[in-house]
Amino acid sequence: MLKDIFQAIEYYNTIIIHRHVRPDPDALGSQGGLACLIKDHYPNKKVYMVGDDEPSLSFLTCMDAIDDDTYNGALVIVCDTANQERIDDQRYHKGERLIKIDHHPNVDPYGDDIWVDTEASSVSEMIVDMCENNEIWTLSDEAARLLYAGIVGDTGRFLFANTTVKTFKRAAKLIEKQFDRGALHNALYEKKLSLMKLNGYVLQNFSMTKDGVGYLKLPLDVTKAFEVTPSEASLLINAFSDTKGMKAWVFFIEEEDQIRVRFRSKGPVVNQIAARYDGGGHPMAAGATVYQWKETEAVLEDLIDVCQTDQQT
């Protein structure tokens, strides 16, 4: 599969890279890192990154604005996106050839070429692996910065269970390059004052069931009162994760037209629940969408059932 991907990159003069909506560091790190690698080694190719900019992560990279005609005869690569509905910029299908690179379960096998590695901590780690499997490609400082940010983001600073020996080896290669790791860490994890105040609200108002299920509902009027966007509020998903007895938890964050559902777990599998509500993700980190508050009660009951079953087994 890597051979096919390399051949496609060699062949096409225009390459457009997508990732998922509401990007996190791995989405932007893998998208930007791959774009950087291609630009470094093929300076005459036209390489674009598309999707909505995420203001809180603008220090990583910014997107390009292109018209529909740019897709004519182009290679399109989608990073870190399990299903087509979550691809940011739905013009991804307008190119001549489509490649999917992902580390989520392959529930939606779209694309002409598919490279999925569910054992990888992140797609950024996969891009490092991709670079190592090309005798010509070398990592520039900027590509290393972006890919390191993606790995750090998806492993929770190497604390999550998806961190493997291979992950550490890949990260070690990246920090051999010249970029300000301290500044990058600070930028990734610093929070503005209004978000820190919302964090206090979260800690005061979350609940936990006797089965070890934590949950919090954040109505739109609450986030507006704290002058925090729903996207920024989602950064607090792990605010109460260290609570003793917590097995899994869920955030319900209201937006103008939907309620975002974010799951995290220390063992029980949660992505199957997410799939029931137009979502998906990793076994212990997933997301979904509902549209009425009464639906959140069903989601919560499903999560409680999963935790009860996990305890019995």
XYZ file of C-alpha atoms in Angstrom:
313
model
C 0.000 0.000 0.000
C 2.817 2.450 0.810
C 4.364 1.705 -2.572
C 1.068 2.615 -4.278
C 0.815 5.832 -2.265
C 4.362 6.863 -3.117
C 3.744 6.140 -6.797
C 0.597 8.274 -6.730
C 2.455 11.166 -5.099
C 5.176 10.838 -7.745
C 2.631 10.806 -10.586
C 0.270 13.672 -9.748
C 1.257 17.307 -10.090
C -1.608 18.611 -7.958
C -2.152 17.091 -4.510
C -4.931 18.209 -2.165
C -4.918 17.048 1.452
C -8.050 16.941 3.611
C -8.776 15.906 7.217
C -11.774 15.793 9.538
C -14.026 18.621 10.679
C -13.197 20.376 13.955
C -9.541 19.360 13.683
C -7.389 18.308 16.605
C -3.559 18.328 16.671
C -3.295 14.960 14.929
C -5.621 15.999 12.107
C -3.627 19.170 11.475
C -0.279 17.588 12.295
C -0.704 14.722 9.848
C -2.257 16.937 7.168
C 0.409 19.612 7.536
C 3.271 17.181 8.074
C 2.440 15.221 4.927
C 2.021 18.425 2.911
C 5.372 19.648 4.180
C 7.125 16.393 3.251
C 5.695 16.443 -0.269
C 6.608 20.110 -0.768
C 10.126 19.497 0.554
C 10.815 16.703 -1.917
C 8.716 17.850 -4.889
C 9.007 21.647 -4.945
C 7.410 21.867 -8.396
C 4.185 20.130 -7.361
C 1.125 22.095 -6.269
C 0.218 20.928 -2.767
C -2.809 22.313 -0.922
C -4.368 21.791 2.512
C -8.108 22.402 2.764
C -10.739 22.632 5.464
C -11.887 25.251 7.947
C -9.164 26.880 10.010
C -9.242 26.143 13.740
C -8.308 29.409 15.516
C -7.097 27.668 18.679
C -4.569 25.684 16.620
C -3.500 28.375 14.180
C 0.068 28.134 15.552
C 0.340 24.738 13.846
C -0.682 25.516 10.278
C -3.307 27.285 8.184
C -5.425 26.118 5.279
C -5.393 27.081 1.608
C -8.329 28.517 -0.338
C -8.784 26.780 -3.705
C -11.549 26.697 -6.304
C -13.320 23.634 -7.649
C -11.250 23.563 -10.827
C -8.139 22.796 -8.806
C -9.507 19.292 -8.238
C -9.458 18.476 -11.938
C -6.932 15.682 -12.433
C -5.735 15.998 -8.812
C -4.712 13.441 -6.212
C -6.744 13.820 -3.029
C -5.471 12.437 0.283
C -7.691 12.363 3.393
C -5.927 12.076 6.752
C -7.316 10.980 10.114
C -10.963 10.645 9.046
C -12.807 7.349 9.510
C -16.009 8.160 7.632
C -16.838 10.365 4.675
C -19.418 12.466 6.533
C -16.668 13.892 8.770
C -14.324 14.948 5.976
C -13.859 18.703 6.113
C -14.639 20.210 2.686
C -16.878 17.766 0.876
C -15.183 18.390 -2.471
C -12.795 15.536 -1.648
C -14.502 13.334 -4.267
C -13.847 15.781 -7.109
C -10.255 14.662 -7.669
C -9.056 11.932 -10.014
C -7.740 9.598 -7.316
C -8.541 9.350 -3.609
C -6.338 7.966 -0.823
C -7.449 7.380 2.759
C -4.810 7.368 5.537
C -6.261 6.687 8.966
C -5.808 4.929 12.298
C -9.470 4.553 13.272
C -11.384 1.297 12.648
C -12.107 1.114 8.911
C -15.893 1.270 9.173
C -16.194 3.275 5.945
C -13.629 1.977 3.424
C -13.796 4.896 1.003
C -11.108 5.762 -1.522
C -9.148 4.116 -4.331
C -6.298 3.336 -1.942
C -6.750 2.742 1.784
C -3.998 2.645 4.382
C -5.446 2.057 7.847
C -3.349 1.090 10.867
C -5.429 0.823 14.027
C -2.307 -0.049 16.016
C -0.808 3.392 15.355
C -1.225 6.011 18.053
C -2.023 8.630 15.444
C -1.938 9.335 11.747
C 1.029 11.580 12.472
C 2.906 8.485 13.642
C 1.892 6.767 10.388
C 3.320 9.663 8.361
C 6.629 9.296 10.224
C 6.537 5.591 9.386
C 5.778 6.522 5.791
C 8.825 8.776 5.690
C 11.048 6.032 7.093
C 9.892 3.666 4.375
C 11.034 6.005 1.620
C 14.755 5.955 0.888
C 14.660 9.477 -0.503
C 12.439 11.312 1.978
C 13.982 13.024 4.995
C 12.276 14.957 7.766
C 12.600 18.716 7.786
C 12.378 20.653 11.051
C 8.899 21.940 10.189
C 7.543 18.523 9.219
C 8.939 17.125 12.476
C 7.274 19.903 14.500
C 3.870 19.213 12.970
C 4.075 15.435 13.273
C 5.328 15.637 16.853
C 2.366 17.856 17.741
C 0.014 15.268 16.250
C 1.542 12.408 18.226
C 1.565 14.382 21.470
C -2.058 15.374 20.956
C -3.425 11.901 20.260
C -1.414 10.197 23.021
C -2.239 12.806 25.656
C 1.443 13.619 26.089
C 2.269 9.886 25.912
C -0.068 9.028 28.802
C -2.802 7.175 26.874
C -2.795 3.417 26.327
C -2.284 3.887 22.579
C 1.319 4.923 23.277
C 3.593 2.050 22.222
C 7.316 1.375 21.974
C 7.011 2.294 18.304
C 5.385 5.595 19.260
C 8.320 6.526 21.484
C 10.797 5.559 18.763
C 9.006 7.726 16.217
C 8.829 10.638 18.661
C 12.541 10.248 19.420
C 13.317 10.653 15.731
C 11.228 13.795 15.573
C 12.846 15.570 18.528
C 16.238 15.132 16.900
C 15.113 17.957 14.611
C 15.413 21.629 15.421
C 12.137 23.043 16.736
C 11.160 24.588 20.053
C 9.528 21.684 21.850
C 8.782 23.716 24.975
C 7.006 26.432 23.017
C 5.011 23.809 21.127
C 3.887 22.106 24.346
C 2.898 25.440 25.835
C 0.878 26.365 22.770
C -0.862 22.992 22.698
C -1.972 23.063 26.319
C -2.289 26.660 27.420
C -5.887 27.814 27.918
C -7.333 31.299 27.921
C -8.728 32.664 31.170
C -12.388 32.238 30.188
C -11.821 28.553 29.450
C -10.076 28.052 32.795
C -13.102 29.581 34.506
C -15.372 27.215 32.591
C -13.105 24.407 33.781
C -14.028 25.366 37.336
C -17.716 25.176 36.405
C -17.156 21.716 34.905
C -15.470 20.428 38.059
C -18.290 21.771 40.211
C -21.118 20.430 38.076
C -20.128 17.046 36.627
C -21.829 13.930 37.977
C -20.755 10.304 38.374
C -23.037 7.285 38.635
C -22.484 4.361 40.971
C -21.274 2.418 37.921
C -18.359 4.783 37.387
C -19.853 6.794 34.529
C -19.062 10.496 34.559
C -21.117 12.987 32.597
C -21.687 16.683 32.089
C -24.189 18.659 30.028
C -23.069 22.037 28.740
C -26.001 24.041 27.330
C -25.187 26.772 24.846
C -26.207 29.511 27.279
C -23.541 28.308 29.732
C -20.677 28.365 27.230
C -21.863 31.765 25.999
C -21.946 33.074 29.575
C -18.295 32.073 29.958
C -17.491 33.527 26.515
C -16.251 30.139 25.322
C -17.108 28.466 22.032
C -18.433 24.883 21.995
C -15.247 23.860 20.188
C -13.121 25.355 22.959
C -15.311 23.757 25.633
C -14.626 20.330 24.160
C -10.981 20.752 25.199
C -12.131 20.129 28.778
C -13.184 16.551 28.029
C -10.650 15.159 30.515
C -11.227 17.730 33.255
C -12.603 15.181 35.729
C -11.019 12.025 34.307
C -8.791 11.446 37.356
C -11.762 10.983 39.678
C -11.394 7.788 41.689
C -13.716 5.058 40.407
C -14.261 6.715 37.009
C -14.475 4.106 34.219
C -15.843 6.153 31.345
C -17.251 9.615 30.819
C -19.224 11.658 28.340
C -19.474 15.362 27.540
C -22.635 16.783 25.979
C -21.867 20.172 24.410
C -24.717 22.097 22.805
C -24.099 23.992 19.568
C -26.532 26.119 17.573
C -28.001 23.170 15.643
C -26.819 20.017 17.419
C -25.386 18.537 20.599
C -21.880 17.172 20.327
C -21.235 13.991 22.280
C -17.670 13.194 23.328
C -16.777 9.878 24.953
C -13.655 8.818 26.820
C -12.953 5.564 28.647
C -10.393 3.761 30.790
C -11.499 0.331 29.577
C -15.115 -0.069 28.404
C -15.474 0.174 24.625
C -17.329 3.355 23.684
C -17.005 3.704 19.900
C -19.823 1.193 19.375
C -22.125 3.517 21.294
C -20.947 6.448 19.201
C -21.769 4.539 16.024
C -25.425 4.371 17.091
C -25.569 8.157 17.118
C -23.954 9.120 13.792
C -20.448 8.921 15.191
C -17.453 6.694 15.710
C -13.831 6.737 16.736
C -11.458 4.656 18.810
C -12.546 1.988 21.307
C -11.809 4.344 24.215
C -12.154 7.768 22.591
C -15.078 8.555 20.323
C -17.593 11.188 19.314
C -21.189 11.388 18.137
C -24.052 13.813 17.523
C -27.580 14.124 18.846
C -30.124 16.876 18.327
C -32.316 16.997 21.432
C -31.488 16.901 25.114
C -33.809 13.938 25.657
C -31.539 11.918 23.361
C -28.643 12.478 25.750
C -30.460 10.375 28.345
C -30.451 7.411 25.960
C -26.748 7.924 25.269
C -26.006 8.024 28.982
C -28.013 4.831 29.591
C -26.079 3.105 26.815
C -22.801 4.117 28.418
C -23.962 2.887 31.828
C -24.958 -0.462 30.276
C -21.532 -0.829 28.678
C -19.786 -0.107 31.977
C -22.015 -2.546 33.843
C -21.296 -5.251 31.270
C -17.587 -4.538 31.428
C -17.660 -4.911 35.217
C -19.428 -8.265 34.968
C -16.866 -9.644 32.519
